[in-house]
Coordinates of C-alpha atoms in Angstrom, one line a residue:
M1 CA -9.6 -25.0 -57.4
K2 CA -8.7 -21.0 -55.6
G3 CA -6.3 -21.4 -52.7
F4 CA -3.7 -19.1 -51.4
R5 CA 0.2 -18.7 -52.3
F6 CA 2.0 -17.5 -49.0
T7 CA 6.1 -16.8 -50.3
K8 CA 8.5 -15.3 -47.4
Y9 CA 8.0 -12.0 -46.0
V10 CA 10.5 -9.4 -46.2
P11 CA 10.2 -6.6 -43.8
P12 CA 10.8 -2.6 -45.4
Q13 CA 14.2 -2.1 -44.0
D14 CA 14.4 1.9 -42.8
P15 CA 18.0 2.5 -41.2
E16 CA 17.3 5.6 -39.7
K17 CA 14.1 3.6 -37.9
N18 CA 16.3 0.8 -36.0
T19 CA 18.8 3.3 -35.2
F20 CA 16.4 5.7 -33.6
E21 CA 14.9 2.6 -31.7
N22 CA 17.8 1.1 -30.5
L23 CA 19.2 4.5 -29.3
L24 CA 16.1 4.9 -27.6
N25 CA 16.1 2.0 -25.7
I26 CA 20.2 2.6 -24.6
F27 CA 19.0 6.1 -23.9
L28 CA 16.2 5.4 -21.9
Q29 CA 18.6 2.9 -19.7
L30 CA 20.8 6.2 -19.0
V31 CA 17.8 8.4 -17.6
T32 CA 17.3 6.3 -15.4
M33 CA 20.7 5.5 -14.5
T34 CA 21.0 9.3 -13.8
G35 CA 18.2 10.0 -11.3
G36 CA 16.3 12.1 -15.1
D37 CA 19.0 13.8 -15.9
V38 CA 19.0 14.3 -19.4
A39 CA 22.1 16.3 -20.4
E40 CA 24.1 13.8 -18.5
A41 CA 22.4 11.0 -20.3
L42 CA 22.8 12.5 -23.3
S43 CA 26.0 13.3 -22.2
W44 CA 26.9 9.3 -21.7
L45 CA 25.3 8.5 -24.9
S46 CA 27.4 10.5 -26.9
N47 CA 30.7 8.8 -25.3
L48 CA 29.5 5.7 -26.0
D49 CA 29.1 6.5 -29.9
K50 CA 32.5 7.9 -30.0
R51 CA 33.3 3.6 -28.9
Y52 CA 30.8 1.6 -30.1
N53 CA 30.6 4.0 -33.4
M54 CA 26.3 3.4 -32.8
T55 CA 25.2 5.8 -35.6
N56 CA 26.0 5.7 -39.2
P57 CA 26.7 9.5 -41.4
G58 CA 23.1 9.6 -42.4
Y59 CA 22.1 9.8 -38.9
G60 CA 23.7 11.2 -35.6
I61 CA 23.0 11.9 -32.0
G62 CA 22.0 15.1 -33.2
D63 CA 19.3 13.7 -35.4
F64 CA 18.1 11.4 -32.3
I65 CA 18.0 14.1 -30.5
E66 CA 15.4 16.2 -33.3
D67 CA 13.9 13.0 -33.0
L68 CA 12.9 12.6 -29.6
K69 CA 11.7 16.3 -29.2
N70 CA 9.7 15.9 -32.6
K71 CA 8.4 12.0 -30.6
G72 CA 6.9 13.1 -27.9
Y73 CA 9.9 11.8 -26.2
L74 CA 11.9 15.4 -24.5
T75 CA 10.4 19.3 -23.6
E76 CA 12.2 22.0 -23.1
E77 CA 8.8 23.7 -22.4
N78 CA 9.3 24.3 -18.7
A79 CA 10.1 27.0 -16.9
K80 CA 13.7 27.1 -17.2
G81 CA 14.0 26.1 -20.5
E82 CA 15.7 22.7 -19.3
I83 CA 15.4 19.8 -21.6
K84 CA 13.6 17.1 -19.7
I85 CA 11.8 13.4 -20.7
T86 CA 8.1 13.6 -20.7
G87 CA 5.3 11.7 -19.3
K88 CA 5.2 9.2 -22.7
A89 CA 9.6 8.5 -21.8
E90 CA 8.1 8.0 -18.1
Q91 CA 5.6 5.4 -19.8
T92 CA 8.3 3.6 -22.2
I93 CA 11.0 3.4 -18.8
R94 CA 8.3 1.2 -16.9
K95 CA 7.3 -0.6 -20.1
N96 CA 10.3 -1.6 -21.1
A97 CA 11.3 -2.8 -17.3
L98 CA 8.4 -5.1 -16.9
E99 CA 9.9 -6.6 -20.0
E100 CA 13.0 -6.3 -19.1
I101 CA 12.4 -8.0 -15.3
F102 CA 8.9 -10.0 -16.5
G103 CA 9.3 -10.4 -19.7
K104 CA 8.6 -13.8 -19.8
L105 CA 5.0 -13.2 -17.8
K106 CA 1.8 -13.8 -20.2
R107 CA -0.5 -10.9 -19.7
G108 CA -3.8 -12.0 -18.1
K109 CA -7.1 -10.3 -18.1
G110 CA -7.2 -8.0 -15.6
G111 CA -8.4 -7.7 -12.5
M112 CA -8.4 -9.1 -8.9
H113 CA -6.9 -11.9 -7.6
K114 CA -8.3 -15.5 -6.8
T115 CA -8.4 -16.6 -3.4
T116 CA -8.8 -20.6 -1.8
H117 CA -11.8 -19.1 -0.8
S118 CA -15.7 -20.2 -2.4
G119 CA -18.8 -18.6 -2.4
P120 CA -20.4 -15.9 -5.0
G121 CA -17.3 -14.3 -6.3
D122 CA -17.4 -13.2 -9.5
E123 CA -14.9 -16.3 -11.1
K124 CA -15.7 -19.7 -12.2
G125 CA -13.4 -21.9 -10.0
S126 CA -13.6 -26.3 -10.9
E127 CA -15.5 -27.1 -7.6
R128 CA -19.2 -28.7 -8.4
R129 CA -21.6 -28.6 -5.5
P130 CA -25.4 -29.7 -5.5
Y131 CA -27.7 -26.8 -7.2
S132 CA -30.0 -24.6 -4.3
F133 CA -31.9 -22.2 -4.5
G134 CA -31.2 -18.6 -5.5
D135 CA -28.0 -19.6 -7.3
N136 CA -27.7 -18.3 -10.3
L137 CA -29.2 -20.0 -13.7
D138 CA -25.4 -19.2 -15.3
Q139 CA -23.9 -21.5 -12.0
I140 CA -25.3 -24.5 -14.1
A141 CA -23.2 -27.1 -14.7
L142 CA -25.3 -28.3 -18.2
T143 CA -22.4 -31.2 -18.7
D144 CA -22.5 -32.4 -15.4
S145 CA -26.3 -32.3 -14.7
I146 CA -27.3 -33.5 -17.8
R147 CA -25.4 -36.4 -17.3
N148 CA -26.9 -37.1 -13.6
A149 CA -30.1 -36.8 -15.4
Q150 CA -29.6 -40.3 -17.6
I151 CA -27.7 -42.1 -14.8
N152 CA -30.7 -41.3 -12.1
H153 CA -33.3 -41.7 -14.6
G154 CA -31.9 -43.6 -17.6
F155 CA -32.4 -43.0 -21.3
G156 CA -36.2 -44.8 -22.0
G157 CA -39.0 -42.9 -22.0
D158 CA -39.5 -38.8 -22.2
Y159 CA -36.2 -37.4 -21.2
L160 CA -36.5 -35.9 -17.7
L161 CA -33.9 -33.9 -15.5
T162 CA -35.2 -32.2 -12.1
E163 CA -33.7 -30.1 -9.7
D164 CA -32.0 -33.1 -8.0
D165 CA -29.9 -33.7 -11.3
L166 CA -28.6 -30.2 -11.3
E167 CA -24.6 -29.2 -10.3
V168 CA -23.3 -25.6 -10.7
V169 CA -19.9 -24.3 -11.0
E170 CA -18.7 -22.3 -7.1
N171 CA -17.4 -19.7 -8.5
E172 CA -14.1 -18.3 -6.2
Y173 CA -14.0 -14.9 -4.3
R174 CA -11.4 -12.4 -6.2
T175 CA -10.4 -10.2 -3.8
Q176 CA -7.4 -6.6 -3.7
T177 CA -4.6 -6.5 -2.7
S178 CA -2.5 -3.0 -1.1
T179 CA 1.1 -3.6 -1.4
V180 CA 3.4 -1.2 -0.5
L181 CA 7.0 -1.2 -1.9
M182 CA 9.5 0.6 0.4
I183 CA 13.2 1.4 -1.6
D184 CA 16.8 2.4 0.6
I185 CA 18.0 5.2 -0.5
S186 CA 21.1 5.6 1.9
H187 CA 24.8 5.9 0.6
S188 CA 25.4 2.4 0.7
M189 CA 23.2 1.9 -1.9
I190 CA 26.1 3.4 -4.4
L191 CA 28.9 2.0 -2.0
Y192 CA 31.8 -0.4 -3.5
G193 CA 31.3 0.9 -6.9
E194 CA 28.5 -1.1 -7.5
D195 CA 25.2 0.6 -8.4
R196 CA 22.3 -1.3 -6.2
I197 CA 19.5 1.8 -6.6
T198 CA 19.2 1.9 -9.8
P199 CA 17.8 -2.5 -10.0
A200 CA 15.9 -1.4 -7.3
K201 CA 14.5 1.6 -9.4
K202 CA 13.6 -1.1 -11.9
V203 CA 12.0 -4.0 -10.1
A204 CA 9.5 -0.5 -8.7
M205 CA 8.6 0.7 -12.5
A206 CA 8.1 -2.6 -13.3
L207 CA 5.9 -3.9 -10.3
A208 CA 4.1 -0.9 -10.6
E209 CA 2.6 -1.2 -14.3
L210 CA 2.3 -4.4 -13.4
I211 CA -0.1 -4.0 -11.4
K212 CA -1.6 -0.6 -13.8
T213 CA -1.4 -3.5 -16.3
R214 CA -2.7 -6.9 -15.4
Y215 CA -3.8 -6.1 -11.7
P216 CA -6.0 -2.9 -12.3
K217 CA -7.6 -2.8 -9.4
D218 CA -4.4 -3.8 -6.6
T219 CA -2.9 -0.4 -5.2
L220 CA 0.7 0.4 -5.1
D221 CA 2.2 3.1 -2.9
V222 CA 5.7 3.4 -2.9
I223 CA 8.3 4.6 0.0
V224 CA 11.6 6.4 0.1
F225 CA 13.8 6.1 2.9
G226 CA 17.1 7.3 4.5
N227 CA 17.0 9.2 7.2
D228 CA 13.6 9.9 7.3
A229 CA 10.7 8.6 5.0
W230 CA 8.8 10.3 2.4
Q231 CA 6.2 8.9 -0.3
I232 CA 6.6 9.1 -4.3
E233 CA 4.7 8.8 -7.0
I234 CA 5.1 6.1 -9.5
K235 CA 6.0 8.6 -12.0
D236 CA 8.7 10.1 -9.9
L237 CA 10.5 6.4 -9.8
P238 CA 12.8 7.5 -13.3
Y239 CA 14.5 10.7 -10.8
L240 CA 15.3 8.9 -7.6
Q241 CA 18.5 9.2 -6.9
V242 CA 21.0 7.4 -3.4
G243 CA 21.1 10.9 -0.7
P244 CA 24.0 11.4 1.7
Y245 CA 21.8 9.5 4.1
H246 CA 21.5 7.3 7.2
T247 CA 19.2 3.8 7.7
N248 CA 15.9 4.8 8.9
T249 CA 13.6 1.5 8.4
V250 CA 11.6 3.1 11.5
A251 CA 10.0 6.0 9.8
G252 CA 9.6 3.8 6.5
L253 CA 7.7 1.2 8.3
E254 CA 5.3 4.1 10.5
L255 CA 5.0 5.4 6.8
A256 CA 3.9 2.5 5.1
M257 CA 1.4 1.6 8.5
D258 CA -0.4 4.7 7.8
L259 CA -0.8 4.8 3.9
L260 CA -1.9 0.9 4.9
R261 CA -4.1 2.2 7.4
R262 CA -5.9 4.1 4.6
R263 CA -6.3 1.2 2.5
K264 CA -9.5 -0.7 2.9
N265 CA -9.1 -4.2 1.1
P266 CA -8.2 -7.3 3.8
N267 CA -5.6 -8.0 2.2
K268 CA -2.2 -5.4 3.2
Q269 CA 1.7 -6.5 2.6
I270 CA 5.1 -4.7 2.7
F271 CA 7.8 -5.5 0.0
M272 CA 11.3 -3.6 1.5
I273 CA 14.0 -3.5 -0.8
T274 CA 17.3 -2.7 1.3
D275 CA 21.0 -3.5 1.6
G276 CA 22.2 -2.6 5.4
K277 CA 20.9 -2.9 8.3
P278 CA 18.9 0.3 9.8
T279 CA 21.4 3.2 11.6
C280 CA 19.2 6.5 12.2
L281 CA 16.0 6.8 14.2
K282 CA 14.4 10.2 15.0
V283 CA 14.0 11.4 18.6
G284 CA 12.0 14.3 18.5
I285 CA 13.4 16.5 16.5
K286 CA 17.2 15.0 16.1
Y287 CA 18.7 12.0 14.5
Y288 CA 19.6 9.1 16.8
K289 CA 23.1 7.3 14.7
N290 CA 25.1 5.0 14.4
A291 CA 26.6 3.3 11.7
F292 CA 29.0 0.4 13.5
G293 CA 27.2 -2.8 14.3
I294 CA 23.8 -2.9 15.1
D295 CA 22.7 -0.6 17.6
S296 CA 20.5 -2.2 20.3
K297 CA 18.1 1.1 20.8
I298 CA 17.0 1.1 17.3
L299 CA 17.3 -2.7 16.9
S300 CA 14.5 -1.9 20.1
E301 CA 11.9 -0.1 17.7
T302 CA 12.5 -1.7 14.8
L303 CA 11.3 -5.2 15.7
K304 CA 8.6 -3.2 17.4
L305 CA 7.2 -2.1 14.9
A306 CA 7.9 -5.7 13.1
A307 CA 5.2 -7.1 16.0
Q308 CA 2.5 -4.1 15.8
C309 CA 2.7 -5.5 11.7
R310 CA 2.1 -8.8 12.3
K311 CA -0.5 -7.7 14.9
L312 CA -2.5 -5.9 12.0
K313 CA -1.7 -9.1 9.9
I314 CA 0.4 -7.0 7.5
P315 CA 3.3 -9.2 6.7
V316 CA 6.6 -7.3 5.5
T317 CA 8.8 -9.1 2.9
T318 CA 12.1 -7.7 2.9
F319 CA 14.7 -8.2 -0.1
M320 CA 17.7 -7.7 1.0
I321 CA 20.8 -7.3 -1.2
A322 CA 24.0 -7.6 0.5
S323 CA 25.0 -10.7 2.5
D324 CA 27.2 -10.1 5.2
P325 CA 26.2 -12.5 8.6
Y326 CA 25.5 -9.8 10.5
L327 CA 23.1 -8.6 8.2
K328 CA 21.2 -11.9 8.2
E329 CA 21.3 -12.1 11.8
F330 CA 19.2 -8.8 11.8
V331 CA 16.5 -10.2 9.0
K332 CA 16.5 -13.4 10.7
E333 CA 15.4 -11.6 13.9
F334 CA 13.3 -9.2 11.6
T335 CA 11.2 -11.6 10.1
K336 CA 10.4 -14.1 13.0
V337 CA 8.8 -10.9 15.0
N338 CA 7.1 -10.2 12.2
N339 CA 6.2 -13.8 10.6
G340 CA 7.1 -12.3 7.3
N341 CA 9.9 -13.4 4.3
A342 CA 13.0 -12.1 3.7
Y343 CA 15.1 -13.1 0.3
Y344 CA 19.0 -12.6 -0.1
S345 CA 19.2 -11.6 -3.1
S346 CA 21.6 -10.6 -5.6
L347 CA 21.1 -7.8 -7.9
K348 CA 20.4 -10.1 -11.5
G349 CA 17.2 -12.4 -9.2
L350 CA 15.2 -9.2 -7.9
G351 CA 13.2 -8.9 -9.5
D352 CA 11.8 -12.6 -10.1
L353 CA 12.0 -12.5 -6.4
I354 CA 9.7 -9.7 -5.9
F355 CA 7.1 -11.1 -8.5
E356 CA 6.7 -14.5 -7.4
D357 CA 6.1 -13.9 -3.6
Y358 CA 3.7 -11.1 -5.1
R359 CA 1.6 -13.7 -6.7
K360 CA 2.0 -15.8 -4.0
N361 CA 0.6 -13.6 -1.7
R362 CA -2.1 -12.8 -4.0
T363 CA -3.3 -17.0 -3.9
K364 CA -4.1 -16.3 -0.1
R365 CA -6.1 -14.1 2.8
F366 CA -3.5 -12.2 5.1

């Protein structure tokens, strides 16, 4: 009798490889925190190595740097000869962010999301209906149709299957979603000894990688807003840094609406990550600023845009990573005018909240 005998598999140990992978994960985290400054990240890594002995006599930080270059994570081939991360490193950072924040997800088939509408769509649903002329043959539910024939005509004599016995599986529409992610880069995102910008960047990178791998027909635009607002590429997210800015929410919403107008998808939404109230407004070529309390002039313009988004059927979901009472009042009023959603999140739970809201909005038409 033939068979197979299995023994316990012991993977070969490669201390240098394990050391490289461990250091790589830490290094990429540090690069994200330093806004893409490789020199500073390596300096931090060296200090951590001195404190926690992460390397060994056979493999030091110098060896790790050489491996980073040889494996395509670092390059010095640029005009200034500076050491920088490569596109491979940027993609690895996004993948790590996806695993860290959305790691509990199971990867599904790429494509567009389901809606509650049924009809001549492209994904089989659970609803059944009688066959009608023009239905595709691959929609016919064979088991249900044969059962109907047996019920209607019995088992005796010649087997009979008529058009009236046929049932078809109702297909479901799948539609695209266009999302704009707004990230606050005002100075308050690093005040009071709390780094709020790094978790925001990680969430943005994770969401971008999730959409690219699981929902490739959806679109994601990322914009940042301080005194002004501008669009950034997904590949630029690791380099994002906070500036000496106020919070011009109006500029961010105006740019987000402009980007979504260019998208032909019927489903559009805005996610806004912020830790404060709007404190800045551009009037002509000058900036109107007031960081003390909620300014009625700035608030009025912000609410006006919230109403415009509602009119255009663009819900705004606000993720407030602060919990001051007067900030909650602003978010409450903003959300009411827009008819959107609002969450008051700690930095730790930010990723889960954004994914849940994204997934929920993918099951309906706005």
